[in-house]
Every structure is written in structure tokens, then in C-alpha cells.
Amino acid sequence: MILLHPVLEVRAARGFALWPVADVGVGPYDFLPLSGALQPAEVGTAVLAIAEYNDVGADDDGPPRPADPVGSVLHGLLTQDPLAAAGGLRVIDTDSATTLLPGCCNGLEERRDWFQVLDGDGRASFGHDPGPCAERVGHTVRLTVDNDQDGSPVIELPVTELRRLLAGAERDLGDFHRLATGWAARHLPDHAVAVSAALARALDLPPMPPKP
């Protein structure tokens, strides 16, 4: 079976106490699959990860950083343009126990590159260290776990199956955004609307329509 999930790169958040967060993985960073099934603390971890990723350079030429702790953590997320979300799409072949992970400097906002494989020039890469890539060969897509490694493991699947899996990933991201919007209303009421809009931009999703 082939599984495909949108995943966000997250780091250990031990000691963070401004809103509930969950420890994800055992290393300095790991990948958190995004969907509407996350627990509230996992949503908090995801929001923190996206906020921290977009905080780099936020003090260089933007508005001054707020003095309150929550506003300070959210500063880059709410002021930077463009926004990004480190991660990408993870593909698992359960039959061969092979996993393709996004490489460094890849972002969920770049996932449209996958459609270059289906409808464009037939090839795309997704970061480095490792160097995952995808190539269309006829009616099959060949996924190489690390193009820089001789004899790298590969995953092969039909074009039609990849298209179906990519549509599922979009649904997962939309479900996550709706979940995160409700989470923000409960845990970040003073910033909820702005956080929801910023998360949509970071994930390259359409903003949620306002409630009637």
C-alpha cells in the first residue's frame, strides 16, 4: 500500500508554556502529519513550528515586535510576506517499508511542484540532504528517496494513484486548517482571525470564508 501525507517539520518544544504543545518524535526535529485528526496539543505544536520558522528576519525591516509574549512569538507569522511551512509530502510504501521524506529547504507551500510530474515536464525534486525526486515514466511515477545516493530506494506507483493521493493531501491540509482555526479561537482569541489567515498563506490554502 502507498500512503501519502502532508507533513510539517517540527522541533522539540519542551519548556514552552504560552499554549499547549506536544512533544513529537525523539530527535531535535521530526515530521508531524497534518490532518483534521490532530489532538489540540499537536495543533499547538504545528502553529508554534510555523510561527518560529517565519520569525527569522522578522525584526530586520518589519514593524516592531510586540512586548507581550504571545504577540512576540506570533510576530513573524503575522507580519512576514511571503510565509512558508517547512516540510512537504511524505510517501510510504508499506509493502517494502520504504519512506520518501521531504529534504531540507522544502516547504509545504511548494507542493504544487508534484503536479509538474503529472502535468508538466515530468520531473521534480523536493529539497536536499536527502535529495528526494520524482520522475514520470509513461503511466508510472518513480520516486527516488535520495537522488544523491547510489542505489537509493525507490517507490513506484501509477500516475492515476499519485493524482488520487495528492487530492487526499489537499483535503488533509484543508481539514487541518479548519481544525487550527477553531484551535486559535480557543487558545489565541486576540489573534485568532489573523492566525487563521496567516496559516492559510503559509500552507498555500484559500482563506476560510467569514462566518455569516
mmCIF file of C-alpha atoms in Angstrom:
data_model
loop_
_atom_site.group_PDB
_atom_site.id
_atom_site.type_symbol
_atom_site.label_atom_id
_atom_site.label_comp_id
_atom_site.label_asym_id
_atom_site.label_seq_id
_atom_site.Cartn_x
_atom_site.Cartn_y
_atom_site.Cartn_z
ATOM 1 C CA MET A 1 0.000 0.000 0.000
ATOM 2 C CA ILE A 2 1.175 3.524 -0.801
ATOM 3 C CA LEU A 3 0.410 6.264 1.734
ATOM 4 C CA LEU A 4 0.956 9.988 1.165
ATOM 5 C CA HIS A 5 0.616 12.651 3.849
ATOM 6 C CA PRO A 6 1.425 16.356 4.139
ATOM 7 C CA VAL A 7 3.999 16.677 6.933
ATOM 8 C CA LEU A 8 5.312 19.677 8.829
ATOM 9 C CA GLU A 9 8.828 19.856 10.215
ATOM 10 C CA VAL A 10 8.566 20.453 13.963
ATOM 11 C CA ARG A 11 11.143 20.805 16.703
ATOM 12 C CA ALA A 12 11.064 19.826 20.345
ATOM 13 C CA ALA A 13 9.025 22.395 22.278
ATOM 14 C CA ARG A 14 9.990 21.444 25.819
ATOM 15 C CA GLY A 15 9.585 24.328 28.233
ATOM 16 C CA PHE A 16 7.153 26.255 26.018
ATOM 17 C CA ALA A 17 4.136 27.274 28.105
ATOM 18 C CA LEU A 18 2.223 30.000 26.213
ATOM 19 C CA TRP A 19 -0.225 27.436 24.824
ATOM 20 C CA PRO A 20 -0.494 23.618 24.949
ATOM 21 C CA VAL A 21 2.068 21.784 22.806
ATOM 22 C CA ALA A 22 3.002 18.130 22.326
ATOM 23 C CA ASP A 23 6.429 16.543 22.075
ATOM 24 C CA VAL A 24 6.660 14.975 18.621
ATOM 25 C CA GLY A 25 9.378 12.421 17.833
ATOM 26 C CA VAL A 26 12.587 11.754 19.687
ATOM 27 C CA GLY A 27 15.198 13.822 17.820
ATOM 28 C CA PRO A 28 15.867 17.552 17.520
ATOM 29 C CA TYR A 29 13.190 17.671 14.824
ATOM 30 C CA ASP A 30 10.616 15.366 13.290
ATOM 31 C CA PHE A 31 7.726 15.430 10.847
ATOM 32 C CA LEU A 32 4.141 15.872 12.045
ATOM 33 C CA PRO A 33 1.438 14.679 9.604
ATOM 34 C CA LEU A 34 -1.210 17.374 9.239
ATOM 35 C CA SER A 35 -4.897 16.475 9.144
ATOM 36 C CA GLY A 36 -8.144 17.136 10.920
ATOM 37 C CA ALA A 37 -7.409 14.287 13.345
ATOM 38 C CA LEU A 38 -4.702 16.044 15.391
ATOM 39 C CA GLN A 39 -5.052 16.488 19.123
ATOM 40 C CA PRO A 40 -5.209 20.088 20.427
ATOM 41 C CA ALA A 41 -1.629 19.969 21.751
ATOM 42 C CA GLU A 42 -0.427 18.716 18.356
ATOM 43 C CA VAL A 43 -2.151 21.653 16.672
ATOM 44 C CA GLY A 44 -0.357 23.914 19.143
ATOM 45 C CA THR A 45 2.953 22.322 18.147
ATOM 46 C CA ALA A 46 2.194 22.888 14.470
ATOM 47 C CA VAL A 47 1.257 26.543 14.993
ATOM 48 C CA LEU A 48 4.418 27.112 17.033
ATOM 49 C CA ALA A 49 6.590 25.455 14.372
ATOM 50 C CA ILE A 50 5.176 27.612 11.574
ATOM 51 C CA ALA A 51 5.445 30.752 13.703
ATOM 52 C CA GLU A 52 9.078 30.069 14.628
ATOM 53 C CA TYR A 53 10.036 29.210 11.049
ATOM 54 C CA ASN A 54 8.704 32.555 9.829
ATOM 55 C CA ASP A 55 10.231 34.563 12.662
ATOM 56 C CA VAL A 56 13.704 34.568 11.096
ATOM 57 C CA GLY A 57 14.404 38.109 9.899
ATOM 58 C CA ALA A 58 11.129 39.470 11.241
ATOM 59 C CA ASP A 59 12.934 42.259 13.101
ATOM 60 C CA ASP A 60 15.030 43.381 10.124
ATOM 61 C CA ASP A 61 12.638 45.701 8.321
ATOM 62 C CA GLY A 62 9.174 44.955 9.683
ATOM 63 C CA PRO A 63 7.058 46.543 12.405
ATOM 64 C CA PRO A 64 8.390 46.481 15.969
ATOM 65 C CA ARG A 65 7.992 43.253 17.907
ATOM 66 C CA PRO A 66 5.128 43.362 20.449
ATOM 67 C CA ALA A 67 6.070 43.337 24.113
ATOM 68 C CA ASP A 68 3.546 40.693 25.132
ATOM 69 C CA PRO A 69 4.926 37.129 24.967
ATOM 70 C CA VAL A 70 2.226 35.653 22.717
ATOM 71 C CA GLY A 71 2.396 38.547 20.272
ATOM 72 C CA SER A 72 6.166 38.235 20.225
ATOM 73 C CA VAL A 73 6.044 34.527 19.283
ATOM 74 C CA LEU A 74 3.483 35.226 16.553
ATOM 75 C CA HIS A 75 5.290 38.332 15.292
ATOM 76 C CA GLY A 76 6.877 36.834 12.168
ATOM 77 C CA LEU A 77 3.816 34.762 11.290
ATOM 78 C CA LEU A 78 1.598 37.840 11.384
ATOM 79 C CA THR A 79 3.952 40.299 9.658
ATOM 80 C CA GLN A 80 6.172 38.438 7.195
ATOM 81 C CA ASP A 81 5.422 38.158 3.496
ATOM 82 C CA PRO A 82 5.673 35.629 1.955
ATOM 83 C CA LEU A 83 5.178 32.888 4.526
ATOM 84 C CA ALA A 84 6.409 29.294 4.414
ATOM 85 C CA ALA A 85 5.939 25.986 6.234
ATOM 86 C CA ALA A 86 8.961 23.680 6.384
ATOM 87 C CA GLY A 87 8.100 20.157 5.323
ATOM 88 C CA GLY A 88 6.362 18.694 2.313
ATOM 89 C CA LEU A 89 4.791 15.405 1.314
ATOM 90 C CA ARG A 90 5.800 12.086 2.842
ATOM 91 C CA VAL A 91 5.266 8.903 0.837
ATOM 92 C CA ILE A 92 5.367 5.446 2.452
ATOM 93 C CA ASP A 93 5.338 2.122 0.643
ATOM 94 C CA THR A 94 4.171 -0.224 3.381
ATOM 95 C CA ASP A 95 4.949 -3.335 1.325
ATOM 96 C CA SER A 96 8.665 -2.524 1.001
ATOM 97 C CA ALA A 97 8.955 -0.404 4.185
ATOM 98 C CA THR A 98 10.340 2.453 2.048
ATOM 99 C CA THR A 99 9.720 6.080 3.008
ATOM 100 C CA LEU A 100 10.337 9.219 0.951
ATOM 101 C CA LEU A 101 10.707 12.328 3.110
ATOM 102 C CA PRO A 102 10.983 15.980 2.052
ATOM 103 C CA GLY A 103 14.536 17.304 2.120
ATOM 104 C CA CYS A 104 15.960 20.414 3.718
ATOM 105 C CA CYS A 105 14.647 23.767 2.443
ATOM 106 C CA ASN A 106 11.470 22.190 1.059
ATOM 107 C CA GLY A 107 8.137 23.620 2.115
ATOM 108 C CA LEU A 108 4.501 22.591 2.105
ATOM 109 C CA GLU A 109 3.751 25.750 0.146
ATOM 110 C CA GLU A 110 5.813 24.225 -2.687
ATOM 111 C CA ARG A 111 3.784 21.034 -3.001
ATOM 112 C CA ARG A 112 2.348 22.153 -6.361
ATOM 113 C CA ASP A 113 5.713 21.018 -7.770
ATOM 114 C CA TRP A 114 4.328 17.483 -7.568
ATOM 115 C CA PHE A 115 1.929 18.374 -10.367
ATOM 116 C CA GLN A 116 4.899 19.156 -12.598
ATOM 117 C CA VAL A 117 5.475 15.415 -12.539
ATOM 118 C CA LEU A 118 1.914 14.680 -13.600
ATOM 119 C CA ASP A 119 1.088 17.570 -15.909
ATOM 120 C CA GLY A 120 4.355 19.404 -16.576
ATOM 121 C CA ASP A 121 7.824 18.338 -17.640
ATOM 122 C CA GLY A 122 7.566 15.037 -15.756
ATOM 123 C CA ARG A 123 10.188 15.614 -13.082
ATOM 124 C CA ALA A 124 10.543 17.463 -9.762
ATOM 125 C CA SER A 125 12.826 17.484 -6.726
ATOM 126 C CA PHE A 126 11.931 18.216 -3.125
ATOM 127 C CA GLY A 127 14.894 19.628 -1.200
ATOM 128 C CA HIS A 128 18.304 18.251 -0.304
ATOM 129 C CA ASP A 129 20.056 16.154 2.362
ATOM 130 C CA PRO A 130 18.359 13.857 1.394
ATOM 131 C CA GLY A 131 17.554 14.695 -2.228
ATOM 132 C CA PRO A 132 14.131 13.186 -2.955
ATOM 133 C CA CYS A 133 12.836 13.431 -6.501
ATOM 134 C CA ALA A 134 10.021 12.157 -8.690
ATOM 135 C CA GLU A 135 10.019 11.287 -12.384
ATOM 136 C CA ARG A 136 7.213 10.233 -14.667
ATOM 137 C CA VAL A 137 7.953 7.271 -16.914
ATOM 138 C CA GLY A 138 4.950 6.593 -19.111
ATOM 139 C CA HIS A 139 1.990 5.822 -16.872
ATOM 140 C CA THR A 140 4.191 5.287 -13.805
ATOM 141 C CA VAL A 141 5.809 7.717 -11.361
ATOM 142 C CA ARG A 142 9.169 6.706 -9.947
ATOM 143 C CA LEU A 143 10.018 8.260 -6.564
ATOM 144 C CA THR A 144 13.679 8.210 -5.559
ATOM 145 C CA VAL A 145 14.281 8.586 -1.824
ATOM 146 C CA ASP A 146 17.719 10.229 -2.264
ATOM 147 C CA ASN A 147 18.858 11.076 -5.768
ATOM 148 C CA ASP A 148 22.357 11.812 -4.434
ATOM 149 C CA GLN A 149 22.784 8.257 -3.160
ATOM 150 C CA ASP A 150 23.802 5.414 -5.450
ATOM 151 C CA GLY A 151 21.319 2.605 -5.246
ATOM 152 C CA SER A 152 18.759 4.736 -3.413
ATOM 153 C CA PRO A 153 15.483 3.023 -2.551
ATOM 154 C CA VAL A 154 12.625 3.860 -4.909
ATOM 155 C CA ILE A 155 8.852 3.769 -4.818
ATOM 156 C CA GLU A 156 6.813 3.282 -7.977
ATOM 157 C CA LEU A 157 3.108 3.941 -8.397
ATOM 158 C CA PRO A 158 0.662 4.641 -11.229
ATOM 159 C CA VAL A 159 0.075 8.234 -12.305
ATOM 160 C CA THR A 160 -3.624 7.867 -11.515
ATOM 161 C CA GLU A 161 -2.833 6.687 -7.977
ATOM 162 C CA LEU A 162 -0.499 9.618 -7.305
ATOM 163 C CA ARG A 163 -3.145 12.043 -8.513
ATOM 164 C CA ARG A 164 -5.650 10.493 -6.100
ATOM 165 C CA LEU A 165 -3.175 10.658 -3.214
ATOM 166 C CA LEU A 166 -2.364 14.311 -3.925
ATOM 167 C CA ALA A 167 -6.064 15.168 -3.815
ATOM 168 C CA GLY A 168 -6.247 13.454 -0.429
ATOM 169 C CA ALA A 169 -3.312 15.529 0.829
ATOM 170 C CA GLU A 170 -5.168 18.710 -0.111
ATOM 171 C CA ARG A 171 -8.173 17.540 1.861
ATOM 172 C CA ASP A 172 -5.945 16.769 4.847
ATOM 173 C CA LEU A 173 -4.459 20.268 4.750
ATOM 174 C CA GLY A 174 -7.882 21.875 4.469
ATOM 175 C CA ASP A 175 -9.115 19.803 7.410
ATOM 176 C CA PHE A 176 -6.049 20.798 9.424
ATOM 177 C CA HIS A 177 -6.621 24.477 8.677
ATOM 178 C CA ARG A 178 -10.231 24.285 9.816
ATOM 179 C CA LEU A 179 -9.099 22.489 12.979
ATOM 180 C CA ALA A 180 -6.359 25.084 13.596
ATOM 181 C CA THR A 181 -8.813 27.934 13.070
ATOM 182 C CA GLY A 182 -11.039 26.570 15.826
ATOM 183 C CA TRP A 183 -7.984 25.927 17.997
ATOM 184 C CA ALA A 184 -6.837 29.536 17.575
ATOM 185 C CA ALA A 185 -10.259 30.837 18.591
ATOM 186 C CA ARG A 186 -9.896 28.955 21.888
ATOM 187 C CA HIS A 187 -6.199 29.443 22.647
ATOM 188 C CA LEU A 188 -5.316 32.693 20.839
ATOM 189 C CA PRO A 189 -8.589 34.653 20.895
ATOM 190 C CA ASP A 190 -6.904 38.040 20.466
ATOM 191 C CA HIS A 191 -5.104 36.848 17.315
ATOM 192 C CA ALA A 192 -7.418 34.116 16.017
ATOM 193 C CA VAL A 193 -8.535 35.732 12.755
ATOM 194 C CA ALA A 194 -5.030 36.864 11.834
ATOM 195 C CA VAL A 195 -3.507 33.482 12.732
ATOM 196 C CA SER A 196 -6.055 31.601 10.610
ATOM 197 C CA ALA A 197 -5.339 33.838 7.617
ATOM 198 C CA ALA A 198 -1.576 33.546 8.106
ATOM 199 C CA LEU A 199 -1.712 29.750 8.334
ATOM 200 C CA ALA A 200 -3.664 29.650 5.074
ATOM 201 C CA ARG A 201 -0.971 31.741 3.417
ATOM 202 C CA ALA A 202 1.861 29.643 4.857
ATOM 203 C CA LEU A 203 0.222 26.448 3.606
ATOM 204 C CA ASP A 204 -0.879 27.969 0.285
ATOM 205 C CA LEU A 205 -4.553 27.390 1.032
ATOM 206 C CA PRO A 206 -7.547 29.588 0.256
ATOM 207 C CA PRO A 207 -8.607 31.598 3.315
ATOM 208 C CA MET A 208 -11.677 30.421 5.143
ATOM 209 C CA PRO A 209 -14.789 32.422 4.259
ATOM 210 C CA PRO A 210 -16.070 34.660 7.046
ATOM 211 C CA LYS A 211 -18.942 33.361 9.117
ATOM 212 C CA PRO A 212 -22.324 34.854 8.127
#
